[in-house]
CSV table of C-alpha atoms in Angstrom, one decimal:
chain,number,residue,atom,x,y,z
A,1,MET,CA,19.8,13.6,42.7
A,2,LEU,CA,17.9,10.9,40.9
A,3,ALA,CA,14.7,11.2,38.9
A,4,LYS,CA,12.6,8.6,37.0
A,5,VAL,CA,10.4,9.4,34.0
A,6,LEU,CA,8.3,6.9,32.0
A,7,SER,CA,8.4,6.7,28.2
A,8,GLY,CA,7.7,4.0,25.6
A,9,ALA,CA,9.5,2.2,22.7
A,10,LEU,CA,8.6,-0.4,20.1
A,11,ILE,CA,9.3,-4.1,19.4
A,12,GLY,CA,7.7,-5.0,16.1
A,13,ILE,CA,4.3,-3.3,16.1
A,14,ASN,CA,3.9,-3.5,19.9
A,15,ALA,CA,5.1,-1.1,22.5
A,16,TYR,CA,6.8,-1.7,25.9
A,17,PRO,CA,7.5,0.8,28.8
A,18,VAL,CA,10.9,2.4,29.1
A,19,GLU,CA,12.0,4.0,32.4
A,20,VAL,CA,14.3,6.9,31.8
A,21,GLU,CA,16.5,7.2,34.9
A,22,VAL,CA,18.4,10.4,35.3
A,23,ASP,CA,21.2,10.7,37.9
A,24,ILE,CA,23.1,13.9,38.5
A,25,ALA,CA,26.3,13.5,40.6
A,26,GLN,CA,29.3,15.6,41.6
A,27,GLY,CA,32.3,15.4,39.2
A,28,LEU,CA,33.6,16.8,36.0
A,29,PRO,CA,30.8,17.8,33.5
A,30,GLN,CA,29.8,14.8,31.5
A,31,PHE,CA,26.7,13.5,29.8
A,32,SER,CA,26.4,9.8,29.2
A,33,THR,CA,23.5,7.7,28.0
A,34,VAL,CA,23.4,3.9,28.7
A,35,GLY,CA,20.8,1.2,28.0
A,36,LEU,CA,21.8,0.2,24.5
A,37,PRO,CA,21.1,3.6,22.8
A,38,GLU,CA,21.3,3.8,19.0
A,39,GLY,CA,22.7,6.8,17.1
A,40,ALA,CA,19.6,9.1,17.4
A,41,VAL,CA,19.3,8.4,21.1
A,42,LYS,CA,23.0,9.1,21.7
A,43,GLU,CA,22.7,12.5,20.0
A,44,SER,CA,19.8,13.4,22.3
A,45,LYS,CA,22.2,14.9,24.8
A,46,ASP,CA,23.0,17.8,22.5
A,47,ARG,CA,19.4,18.5,21.6
A,48,VAL,CA,18.3,18.2,25.2
A,49,LYS,CA,21.1,20.6,26.5
A,50,SER,CA,20.2,23.3,23.9
A,51,ALA,CA,16.5,22.9,24.5
A,52,ILE,CA,16.8,23.3,28.2
A,53,LYS,CA,19.0,26.4,27.9
A,54,ASN,CA,16.9,28.0,25.2
A,55,SER,CA,13.7,27.4,27.3
A,56,GLY,CA,15.2,29.6,30.1
A,57,TYR,CA,16.4,26.9,32.5
A,58,GLU,CA,19.9,26.2,33.8
A,59,PHE,CA,21.7,23.1,32.5
A,60,PRO,CA,23.7,21.4,35.3
A,61,ALA,CA,27.5,21.5,34.9
A,62,ARG,CA,27.9,18.1,36.6
A,63,ARG,CA,28.2,14.4,35.9
A,64,ILE,CA,25.0,13.3,34.2
A,65,THR,CA,24.1,9.6,33.6
A,66,ILE,CA,20.8,8.6,31.9
A,67,ASN,CA,19.8,4.9,31.9
A,68,LEU,CA,17.1,3.6,29.6
A,69,ALA,CA,15.6,0.5,31.2
A,70,PRO,CA,15.3,-2.3,30.4
A,71,ALA,CA,18.9,-2.0,29.4
A,72,ASP,CA,19.2,-5.2,27.4
A,73,ILE,CA,16.9,-4.0,24.5
A,74,ARG,CA,18.2,-1.6,21.9
A,75,LYS,CA,16.5,1.9,21.8
A,76,ASP,CA,16.3,4.0,18.7
A,77,GLY,CA,14.6,7.2,17.6
A,78,ALA,CA,14.3,10.7,19.0
A,79,ALA,CA,11.2,10.2,21.2
A,80,PHE,CA,13.3,10.0,24.4
A,81,ASP,CA,14.3,13.7,24.1
A,82,LEU,CA,11.3,14.9,26.1
A,83,PRO,CA,11.4,12.4,28.9
A,84,MET,CA,15.2,13.0,29.3
A,85,ALA,CA,14.6,16.8,29.5
A,86,VAL,CA,11.8,16.3,32.1
A,87,GLY,CA,14.0,14.0,34.1
A,88,LEU,CA,16.9,16.4,34.1
A,89,LEU,CA,14.8,19.3,35.2
A,90,THR,CA,13.2,17.2,37.9
A,91,ALA,CA,16.6,16.0,39.2
A,92,THR,CA,18.0,19.6,39.4
A,93,GLY,CA,14.9,20.8,41.2
A,94,ALA,CA,13.9,23.2,38.4
A,95,LEU,CA,10.8,21.2,37.9
A,96,LYS,CA,8.8,20.3,41.0
A,97,PRO,CA,5.7,18.4,39.8
A,98,ALA,CA,2.6,19.4,41.7
A,99,ARG,CA,0.2,17.4,39.5
A,100,GLU,CA,-0.6,14.0,40.8
A,101,GLY,CA,-0.3,11.0,38.5
A,102,ARG,CA,2.1,8.9,36.4
A,103,PHE,CA,2.7,10.2,32.9
A,104,VAL,CA,4.2,8.7,29.7
A,105,PHE,CA,6.3,11.2,27.8
A,106,MET,CA,7.3,11.1,24.1
A,107,GLY,CA,8.6,13.8,21.9
A,108,GLU,CA,11.6,15.0,19.9
A,109,LEU,CA,13.1,18.4,21.0
A,110,SER,CA,14.1,21.2,18.7
A,111,LEU,CA,17.1,23.3,19.8
A,112,ASP,CA,14.7,26.1,20.8
A,113,GLY,CA,12.6,23.8,23.0
A,114,ARG,CA,9.8,23.1,20.6
A,115,ILE,CA,8.5,19.6,20.6
A,116,LYS,CA,8.4,17.8,17.2
A,117,PRO,CA,6.2,14.8,16.3
A,118,VAL,CA,7.6,11.3,16.6
A,119,LYS,CA,6.8,7.9,15.1
A,120,GLY,CA,5.0,5.1,16.9
A,121,ALA,CA,2.7,7.2,19.1
A,122,LEU,CA,-0.4,5.0,18.4
A,123,PRO,CA,1.2,1.6,19.5
A,124,VAL,CA,2.4,3.3,22.7
A,125,ALA,CA,-1.1,4.7,23.4
A,126,VAL,CA,-2.6,1.2,22.8
A,127,ALA,CA,-0.2,-0.5,25.2
A,128,ALA,CA,0.0,2.2,27.8
A,129,LYS,CA,-3.5,1.4,29.2
A,130,ASP,CA,-1.9,-1.7,30.8
A,131,TRP,CA,1.1,0.2,32.3
A,132,GLY,CA,-0.9,1.7,35.2
A,133,VAL,CA,-0.3,5.3,34.1
A,134,THR,CA,-2.5,8.4,34.4
A,135,ALA,CA,-2.1,10.0,31.0
A,136,LEU,CA,0.1,10.5,27.9
A,137,ILE,CA,2.0,13.7,27.1
A,138,LEU,CA,2.7,13.7,23.3
A,139,PRO,CA,3.7,16.3,20.7
A,140,GLU,CA,0.7,18.3,19.6
A,141,GLU,CA,0.7,16.8,16.1
A,142,ASN,CA,0.7,13.2,17.6
A,143,ALA,CA,-2.1,13.9,20.1
A,144,PRO,CA,-5.0,13.0,17.8
A,145,GLU,CA,-3.2,9.8,16.9
A,146,GLY,CA,-2.9,8.8,20.5
A,147,ALA,CA,-6.4,9.9,21.4
A,148,ILE,CA,-7.9,7.4,18.9
A,149,VAL,CA,-7.5,4.6,21.5
A,150,ASP,CA,-9.7,6.5,24.0
A,151,SER,CA,-8.3,4.6,27.0
A,152,LEU,CA,-6.2,7.3,28.6
A,153,PRO,CA,-6.2,11.1,28.5
A,154,VAL,CA,-3.8,12.4,25.9
A,155,TYR,CA,-2.3,15.9,26.2
A,156,GLY,CA,-0.7,17.6,23.2
A,157,VAL,CA,2.1,20.0,24.0
A,158,ARG,CA,4.0,22.5,21.8
A,159,ASP,CA,7.2,23.2,23.8
A,160,LEU,CA,9.2,22.2,26.8
A,161,GLY,CA,8.0,25.3,28.8
A,162,GLU,CA,4.4,24.2,28.3
A,163,VAL,CA,5.2,20.8,29.7
A,164,VAL,CA,6.9,22.3,32.8
A,165,ALA,CA,3.9,24.6,33.4
A,166,PHE,CA,1.5,21.8,33.1
A,167,LEU,CA,3.3,19.5,35.5
A,168,THR,CA,3.8,22.3,38.1
A,169,GLY,CA,0.1,23.2,37.9
A,170,GLU,CA,0.7,26.6,36.5
A,171,LYS,CA,-1.2,25.8,33.3
A,172,GLU,CA,-4.2,23.6,32.5
A,173,LEU,CA,-4.4,21.6,29.3
A,174,ALA,CA,-7.5,20.1,27.8
A,175,PRO,CA,-7.1,16.4,26.8
A,176,CYS,CA,-7.3,15.8,23.1
A,177,ARG,CA,-10.6,14.4,22.1
A,178,VAL,CA,-11.2,12.4,18.9
A,179,ASP,CA,-14.5,10.7,17.9
A,180,ALA,CA,-12.8,7.6,16.4
A,181,LEU,CA,-16.0,6.3,14.8
A,182,ASP,CA,-16.8,9.6,13.2
A,183,LEU,CA,-13.3,10.0,12.0
A,184,PHE,CA,-13.3,6.5,10.6
A,185,ALA,CA,-16.6,7.2,8.7
A,186,ARG,CA,-15.3,10.5,7.2
A,187,ALA,CA,-11.9,9.0,6.2
A,188,ALA,CA,-13.4,5.9,4.5
A,189,VAL,CA,-13.8,7.5,1.1
A,190,HIS,CA,-12.4,6.3,-2.2
A,191,VAL,CA,-11.3,8.6,-4.9
A,192,GLU,CA,-11.2,6.1,-7.8
A,193,ASP,CA,-14.2,4.1,-9.1
A,194,PHE,CA,-14.6,1.2,-11.5
A,195,ALA,CA,-17.2,3.3,-13.3
A,196,GLU,CA,-14.3,5.2,-14.9
A,197,VAL,CA,-12.9,2.1,-16.6
A,198,ARG,CA,-13.9,1.6,-20.2
A,199,GLY,CA,-14.1,-2.0,-21.6
A,200,GLN,CA,-12.0,-4.8,-20.1
A,201,GLU,CA,-15.1,-6.6,-18.9
A,202,ASN,CA,-13.2,-9.9,-18.6
A,203,VAL,CA,-10.5,-8.3,-16.4
A,204,LYS,CA,-13.1,-6.6,-14.2
A,205,ARG,CA,-14.7,-10.0,-13.7
A,206,ALA,CA,-11.4,-11.5,-12.7
A,207,LEU,CA,-10.8,-8.6,-10.2
A,208,GLU,CA,-14.3,-9.2,-8.8
A,209,VAL,CA,-13.5,-12.9,-8.3
A,210,ALA,CA,-10.1,-12.0,-6.7
A,211,ALA,CA,-11.7,-9.5,-4.3
A,212,ALA,CA,-14.5,-11.9,-3.4
A,213,GLY,CA,-12.1,-14.7,-2.3
A,214,GLY,CA,-9.0,-12.7,-1.3
A,215,HIS,CA,-7.1,-14.3,-4.2
A,216,ASN,CA,-3.8,-13.1,-5.7
A,217,LEU,CA,-3.9,-11.9,-9.3
A,218,LEU,CA,-1.5,-11.4,-12.2
A,219,MET,CA,-2.4,-9.3,-15.2
A,220,VAL,CA,-0.6,-9.8,-18.5
A,221,GLY,CA,-1.0,-7.3,-21.3
A,222,PRO,CA,0.7,-4.8,-23.6
A,223,PRO,CA,1.6,-1.2,-22.4
A,224,GLY,CA,-1.3,1.1,-22.1
A,225,SER,CA,-4.0,-1.6,-21.8
A,226,GLY,CA,-5.1,-0.3,-18.3
A,227,LYS,CA,-3.4,-2.8,-15.9
A,228,THR,CA,-2.3,-0.1,-13.4
A,229,MET,CA,-5.7,1.7,-13.6
A,230,LEU,CA,-7.6,-1.5,-12.9
A,231,ALA,CA,-5.3,-2.4,-10.0
A,232,ARG,CA,-5.7,1.0,-8.3
A,233,ARG,CA,-9.4,0.5,-8.3
A,234,LEU,CA,-9.3,-3.0,-6.6
A,235,PRO,CA,-9.4,-1.6,-3.0
A,236,THR,CA,-12.7,0.2,-3.9
A,237,ILE,CA,-14.5,-3.2,-4.3
A,238,LEU,CA,-12.9,-4.9,-1.3
A,239,PRO,CA,-15.1,-5.2,1.9
A,240,PRO,CA,-14.6,-2.1,4.0
A,241,LEU,CA,-12.0,-2.2,6.8
A,242,SER,CA,-13.4,-3.0,10.2
A,243,PHE,CA,-12.3,-0.8,13.1
A,244,PRO,CA,-9.9,-3.4,14.6
A,245,GLU,CA,-8.4,-3.9,11.1
A,246,SER,CA,-8.1,-0.1,10.7
A,247,LEU,CA,-6.4,0.2,14.1
A,248,GLU,CA,-3.9,-2.6,13.3
A,249,THR,CA,-3.1,-1.1,9.9
A,250,THR,CA,-2.7,2.4,11.4
A,251,LYS,CA,-0.2,1.1,14.0
A,252,ILE,CA,2.1,-0.1,11.2
A,253,HIS,CA,1.8,3.2,9.3
A,254,SER,CA,2.5,5.1,12.6
A,255,ILE,CA,5.7,3.1,13.2
A,256,VAL,CA,7.0,4.1,9.7
A,257,GLY,CA,5.8,7.7,10.0
A,258,LEU,CA,3.4,7.6,7.1
A,259,LEU,CA,0.3,8.4,9.1
A,260,PRO,CA,-1.6,11.5,7.7
A,261,ARG,CA,-1.6,14.1,10.5
A,262,GLN,CA,-5.0,15.4,9.5
A,263,ASP,CA,-6.8,12.1,9.8
A,264,ALA,CA,-4.5,10.0,12.1
A,265,LEU,CA,-6.4,6.9,11.0
A,266,VAL,CA,-6.1,4.6,8.0
A,267,ALA,CA,-9.8,4.0,7.1
A,268,VAL,CA,-9.5,2.5,3.6
A,269,ARG,CA,-7.6,-0.6,2.6
A,270,PRO,CA,-4.0,0.3,1.8
A,271,PHE,CA,-2.7,0.2,-1.8
A,272,ARG,CA,1.1,0.0,-2.0
A,273,SER,CA,3.0,0.1,-5.3
A,274,PRO,CA,6.8,-0.1,-4.8
A,275,HIS,CA,9.1,0.5,-7.8
A,276,HIS,CA,10.9,-2.5,-9.2
A,277,THR,CA,14.2,-1.2,-7.9
A,278,VAL,CA,13.1,-1.6,-4.3
A,279,SER,CA,15.6,-3.4,-2.0
A,280,ASP,CA,14.8,-6.5,-0.1
A,281,ALA,CA,14.6,-4.5,3.2
A,282,GLY,CA,12.3,-2.0,1.5
A,283,LEU,CA,9.9,-4.7,0.3
A,284,ILE,CA,10.1,-7.3,3.1
A,285,GLY,CA,11.3,-5.2,6.0
A,286,GLY,CA,14.6,-5.0,7.9
A,287,GLY,CA,17.5,-2.7,8.0
A,288,THR,CA,20.1,-2.0,10.8
A,289,VAL,CA,17.2,-0.9,12.9
A,290,PRO,CA,14.4,-3.3,11.6
A,291,ARG,CA,11.4,-1.5,10.1
A,292,PRO,CA,8.3,-2.8,8.4
A,293,GLY,CA,8.5,-3.1,4.6
A,294,GLU,CA,6.0,-2.7,1.8
A,295,VAL,CA,4.4,-6.1,2.5
A,296,SER,CA,3.5,-4.9,6.0
A,297,LEU,CA,2.4,-1.5,4.9
A,298,ALA,CA,0.0,-3.3,2.5
A,299,HIS,CA,-1.4,-5.4,5.5
A,300,ASN,CA,-5.2,-5.7,5.1
A,301,GLY,CA,-4.9,-4.2,1.6
A,302,VAL,CA,-3.3,-4.6,-1.8
A,303,LEU,CA,0.4,-4.9,-2.8
A,304,PHE,CA,0.7,-4.0,-6.5
A,305,LEU,CA,3.9,-5.0,-8.3
A,306,ASP,CA,4.0,-3.4,-11.7
A,307,GLU,CA,6.5,-4.8,-14.3
A,308,LEU,CA,6.8,-7.9,-12.2
A,309,PRO,CA,9.7,-9.6,-14.1
A,310,GLU,CA,11.8,-6.4,-13.6
A,311,PHE,CA,12.0,-7.1,-9.9
A,312,LYS,CA,15.1,-8.9,-8.7
A,313,LYS,CA,14.5,-12.6,-8.6
A,314,ASN,CA,15.7,-13.0,-5.0
A,315,ILE,CA,13.3,-10.3,-3.8
A,316,LEU,CA,10.4,-12.0,-5.5
A,317,GLU,CA,11.2,-15.3,-3.8
A,318,MET,CA,11.1,-13.5,-0.5
A,319,LEU,CA,7.4,-13.0,-1.1
A,320,ARG,CA,6.6,-16.7,-0.7
A,321,GLN,CA,6.6,-16.7,3.1
A,322,PRO,CA,4.3,-13.7,3.7
A,323,LEU,CA,2.0,-15.0,0.9
A,324,GLU,CA,1.6,-18.3,2.7
A,325,ASP,CA,1.8,-17.2,6.4
A,326,GLY,CA,0.3,-13.7,6.4
A,327,HIS,CA,3.3,-12.4,8.4
A,328,VAL,CA,7.0,-11.8,7.9
A,329,THR,CA,9.7,-12.5,10.4
A,330,ILE,CA,13.0,-10.5,10.5
A,331,SER,CA,15.7,-12.2,12.5
A,332,ARG,CA,18.8,-10.4,13.9
A,333,ALA,CA,21.5,-11.6,16.2
A,334,VAL,CA,19.9,-9.9,19.3
A,335,GLN,CA,16.2,-10.3,18.5
A,336,SER,CA,13.6,-11.6,16.1
A,337,LEU,CA,10.7,-9.3,15.0
A,338,THR,CA,7.4,-10.4,13.4
A,339,TYR,CA,5.3,-7.9,11.4
A,340,PRO,CA,1.8,-8.7,10.0
A,341,ALA,CA,1.7,-9.0,6.2
A,342,SER,CA,-1.7,-10.3,5.2
A,343,PHE,CA,-2.3,-8.7,1.8
A,344,MET,CA,-3.6,-9.4,-1.7
A,345,LEU,CA,-0.9,-9.5,-4.3
A,346,VAL,CA,-1.8,-7.9,-7.6
A,347,ALA,CA,1.0,-8.0,-10.2
A,348,ALA,CA,1.2,-6.8,-13.8
A,349,MET,CA,3.6,-7.7,-16.6
A,350,ASN,CA,4.1,-7.4,-20.4
A,351,PRO,CA,3.7,-10.6,-22.4
A,352,CYS,CA,7.3,-10.2,-23.7
A,353,PRO,CA,10.2,-7.8,-23.4
A,354,CYS,CA,8.9,-5.4,-26.1
A,355,GLY,CA,5.3,-5.8,-24.7
A,356,PHE,CA,3.5,-6.5,-28.0
A,357,LEU,CA,3.4,-10.3,-28.2
A,358,GLY,CA,-0.1,-11.1,-29.5
A,359,ASP,CA,-1.0,-7.5,-30.1
A,360,THR,CA,-3.0,-7.0,-33.3
A,361,LYS,CA,-1.7,-3.4,-33.8
A,362,HIS,CA,2.0,-3.8,-33.3
A,363,ASP,CA,4.5,-6.4,-34.4
A,364,CYS,CA,6.5,-8.2,-31.7
A,365,THR,CA,10.3,-7.9,-32.2
A,366,CYS,CA,11.2,-10.5,-29.5
A,367,THR,CA,12.6,-14.0,-30.4
A,368,PRO,CA,11.4,-17.1,-28.6
A,369,PRO,CA,14.5,-17.3,-26.4
A,370,MET,CA,14.1,-13.7,-25.4
A,371,ILE,CA,10.5,-14.4,-24.4
A,372,GLN,CA,11.5,-17.5,-22.5
A,373,ARG,CA,14.2,-15.7,-20.6
A,374,TYR,CA,11.8,-12.9,-19.7
A,375,ARG,CA,9.1,-15.2,-18.4
A,376,SER,CA,11.7,-17.4,-16.6
A,377,ARG,CA,12.4,-14.6,-14.2
A,378,LEU,CA,9.2,-15.7,-12.5
A,379,SER,CA,9.7,-19.0,-10.7
A,380,GLY,CA,7.2,-21.8,-10.8
A,381,PRO,CA,6.6,-21.7,-7.0
A,382,LEU,CA,5.8,-18.0,-7.1
A,383,LEU,CA,3.4,-18.4,-10.0
A,384,ASP,CA,1.7,-21.3,-8.2
A,385,ARG,CA,0.9,-18.9,-5.4
A,386,ILE,CA,-0.9,-16.5,-7.8
A,387,ASP,CA,-4.5,-17.8,-8.1
A,388,LEU,CA,-5.6,-15.9,-11.2
A,389,GLN,CA,-3.6,-15.1,-14.3
A,390,VAL,CA,-5.6,-13.0,-16.7
A,391,GLU,CA,-4.8,-11.5,-20.1
A,392,VAL,CA,-5.5,-7.7,-20.5
A,393,PRO,CA,-6.0,-7.0,-24.2
A,394,ARG,CA,-5.6,-3.6,-25.9
A,395,ILE,CA,-8.7,-1.4,-25.5
A,396,ARG,CA,-10.5,-0.7,-28.8
A,397,HIS,CA,-11.3,2.9,-29.8
A,398,ARG,CA,-15.1,2.1,-29.7
A,399,GLU,CA,-14.8,1.3,-26.0
A,400,LEU,CA,-12.7,4.3,-25.2
A,401,ALA,CA,-15.1,6.6,-26.9
A,402,ASP,CA,-18.2,5.2,-25.2
A,403,PRO,CA,-19.6,8.0,-23.1
A,404,ARG,CA,-21.5,5.7,-20.8
A,405,ASP,CA,-20.0,4.9,-17.4
A,406,GLY,CA,-19.2,1.3,-16.4
A,407,GLU,CA,-20.6,-0.5,-13.4
A,408,PRO,CA,-19.8,1.5,-10.3
A,409,SER,CA,-17.6,0.1,-7.5
A,410,THR,CA,-20.5,0.2,-5.0
A,411,GLU,CA,-22.5,-2.4,-7.0
A,412,ILE,CA,-19.5,-4.7,-7.4
A,413,ARG,CA,-18.6,-4.3,-3.7
A,414,GLY,CA,-22.1,-5.4,-2.8
A,415,ARG,CA,-21.7,-8.7,-4.6
A,416,VAL,CA,-18.2,-9.2,-3.1
A,417,GLY,CA,-19.6,-8.4,0.4
A,418,ARG,CA,-22.3,-11.1,0.0
A,419,ALA,CA,-19.8,-13.7,-1.1
A,420,ARG,CA,-17.4,-12.8,1.8
A,421,GLN,CA,-20.3,-13.1,4.2
A,422,ILE,CA,-21.0,-16.7,3.0
A,423,GLN,CA,-17.3,-17.5,3.4
A,424,ARG,CA,-17.1,-16.0,6.9
A,425,GLU,CA,-20.1,-18.1,8.1
A,426,ARG,CA,-18.6,-21.2,6.5
A,427,LEU,CA,-15.1,-20.8,7.9
A,428,ALA,CA,-15.9,-19.1,11.2
A,429,LYS,CA,-15.0,-22.0,13.4
A,430,PHE,CA,-11.6,-22.2,11.7
A,431,SER,CA,-10.8,-18.5,12.3
A,432,LEU,CA,-10.7,-17.9,8.5
A,433,HIS,CA,-12.6,-15.3,6.6
A,434,ALA,CA,-11.8,-15.9,2.9
A,435,ASN,CA,-11.5,-18.8,0.5
A,436,ALA,CA,-7.9,-17.9,-0.3
A,437,GLN,CA,-7.0,-18.8,3.3
A,438,MET,CA,-8.3,-22.4,3.1
A,439,GLN,CA,-5.8,-25.2,3.6
A,440,ALA,CA,-6.0,-28.8,2.2
A,441,ARG,CA,-8.4,-30.0,4.9
A,442,HIS,CA,-10.8,-27.2,4.3
A,443,ILE,CA,-10.7,-27.7,0.5
A,444,ARG,CA,-11.6,-31.4,0.9
A,445,ARG,CA,-14.5,-30.4,3.1
A,446,PHE,CA,-15.9,-27.3,1.4
A,447,CYS,CA,-15.0,-27.8,-2.3
A,448,PRO,CA,-17.1,-30.8,-3.4
A,449,VAL,CA,-17.0,-31.3,-7.2
A,450,ASP,CA,-19.6,-33.3,-9.1
A,451,GLU,CA,-18.7,-36.1,-11.6
A,452,GLU,CA,-18.6,-33.8,-14.6
A,453,GLY,CA,-16.4,-31.4,-12.8
A,454,GLN,CA,-14.0,-34.2,-11.8
A,455,LYS,CA,-13.7,-35.3,-15.4
A,456,LEU,CA,-12.8,-31.8,-16.4
A,457,LEU,CA,-10.2,-31.4,-13.7
A,458,GLU,CA,-8.6,-34.8,-14.6
A,459,MET,CA,-8.4,-33.8,-18.3
A,460,VAL,CA,-6.9,-30.4,-17.6
A,461,THR,CA,-4.5,-31.6,-14.9
A,462,ASP,CA,-3.1,-34.3,-17.1
A,463,ARG,CA,-2.8,-32.1,-20.2
A,464,LEU,CA,-1.2,-29.1,-18.5
A,465,GLY,CA,0.8,-31.1,-15.9
A,466,LEU,CA,-0.5,-28.8,-13.1
A,467,SER,CA,1.2,-29.0,-9.7
A,468,ALA,CA,-0.8,-30.0,-6.6
A,469,ARG,CA,-0.7,-26.4,-5.4
A,470,THR,CA,-2.2,-25.2,-8.8
A,471,TYR,CA,-4.9,-27.8,-8.5
A,472,THR,CA,-5.9,-26.6,-5.1
A,473,ARG,CA,-5.8,-23.0,-6.3
A,474,ILE,CA,-8.3,-23.8,-9.1
A,475,LEU,CA,-10.6,-25.4,-6.6
A,476,LYS,CA,-10.4,-22.4,-4.3
A,477,VAL,CA,-11.2,-20.0,-7.1
A,478,ALA,CA,-14.1,-22.2,-8.3
A,479,ARG,CA,-15.4,-22.1,-4.7
A,480,THR,CA,-15.4,-18.3,-4.8
A,481,ILE,CA,-17.1,-18.2,-8.2
A,482,ALA,CA,-19.8,-20.5,-6.8
A,483,ASP,CA,-20.2,-18.2,-3.8
A,484,LEU,CA,-20.7,-15.2,-6.0
A,485,VAL,CA,-23.8,-16.8,-7.4
A,486,GLY,CA,-24.9,-18.4,-4.1
A,487,GLU,CA,-24.3,-22.0,-5.2
A,488,GLU,CA,-23.4,-24.6,-2.6
A,489,GLN,CA,-22.0,-27.1,-5.1
A,490,ILE,CA,-19.1,-26.4,-7.4
A,491,LYS,CA,-20.3,-27.0,-10.9
A,492,GLN,CA,-18.5,-27.6,-14.2
A,493,ALA,CA,-19.1,-24.0,-15.3
A,494,HIS,CA,-17.4,-22.7,-12.2
A,495,LEU,CA,-14.4,-24.9,-12.7
A,496,ALA,CA,-14.2,-23.9,-16.4
A,497,GLU,CA,-14.0,-20.2,-15.4
A,498,ALA,CA,-11.4,-20.9,-12.7
A,499,ILE,CA,-9.2,-22.9,-15.2
A,500,GLN,CA,-9.3,-20.1,-17.8
A,501,TYR,CA,-7.7,-17.8,-15.2
A,502,ARG,CA,-4.5,-19.9,-15.6
A,503,SER,CA,-3.4,-18.2,-18.8
A,504,LEU,CA,0.4,-18.7,-18.3
A,505,ASP,CA,0.0,-22.4,-17.5
A,506,ARG,CA,-1.8,-22.9,-20.8
A,507,LYS,CA,0.9,-21.1,-22.8
A,508,THR,CA,4.1,-22.4,-21.1
A,509,ARG,CA,3.3,-26.1,-20.3
């Protein structure tokens, strides 16, 4: 007998339908899976066999062939366990569906028939509305995730017996309901706040400018000066995620399996902080079965690289494409996948290997060649893509002991939001939303500089030997500083502040 069951799989962050065809024929007992299955899919036969037996059904001692169509795309993961089991029970006649409709099944089977959660339920739920199906049947833990889309009924199931009872009409299940907007509002809460930061007013200002224009930022300072603490609070002053942004970010986290079960929605901007020992596949994405990396997990949020020179140089150079394009492409022999990777890069480093160059309380033990080698780990092209380079000095005791709170994140976020609104209105017809995204043609049009400003730029460019990319970065940062105070024209004071955010250029050129 032949049975067909519909499931779903992923290409990048998007899903496509997979038809699970089950054929049971006369012959010696054999169980084969075709359709380019990867390791976890090949092992499904053992899980499915045990789950069917331990759920009280008879497993056929015949020749079983399961095809996963389309057969020319590789399939991976354990989400095909449930549709395989449903197809087998249907083909043997143990399951005679009485419920009308076409269902999409996803779920990993335990040996005792329980259904475990799987990755990628949200992308499948988003895409399934165009597949002409009636509903989705997902593991109970994944049901809230799939119900966020609110385009199809989503039924959460606990075990294989419950699925059979539902399809035969013996049991009714209530569709999972999720108020996405209410969940979004409840989950959009920050734990950190800039009010907790003591001192470092110049660095807070730099972070405000970076947030207002979506600029990349590098902090240079001795150990213990608060670089990590400041970076972790940057998402609290960024504009809130819109619901479409939240849905796109949630899809990426769903694919990797990092979605919190209790919320099933990423409602605040992500903050990712990989260790400097991260591999290229871990940072950029890839692997035998390609998966999103840290740059994609930070999409619509912040990627923080602490101890930047300690990262492998080839890995840092890989950041250049996503920083410019906002996405990363992973090419393999059989397919090429593109993952979104539009993030703010925030990095931190010590001024020298020992960390105390320029520190008034500690003596630096590094020689000039050691300092040069340390800083040379960062290539010029990478530094050119970082708009703001700011020094983070050691905090004085008087500032640490000050009992007064600093300016809260809500007030800073208000100024950032007003500046972003100006930018959205200015760049709307170009489909851009922040000054950091401007290209050369936009800079010529929207970054007019008066005569005094031109003289300042000419002097600084000739003295420091700035590259053309650095020159445009200064103009974009100056545009953002002008937007923060509501000025249409970029003035000399705005340019002067933007130039002083190039601390490494001043010291190394």
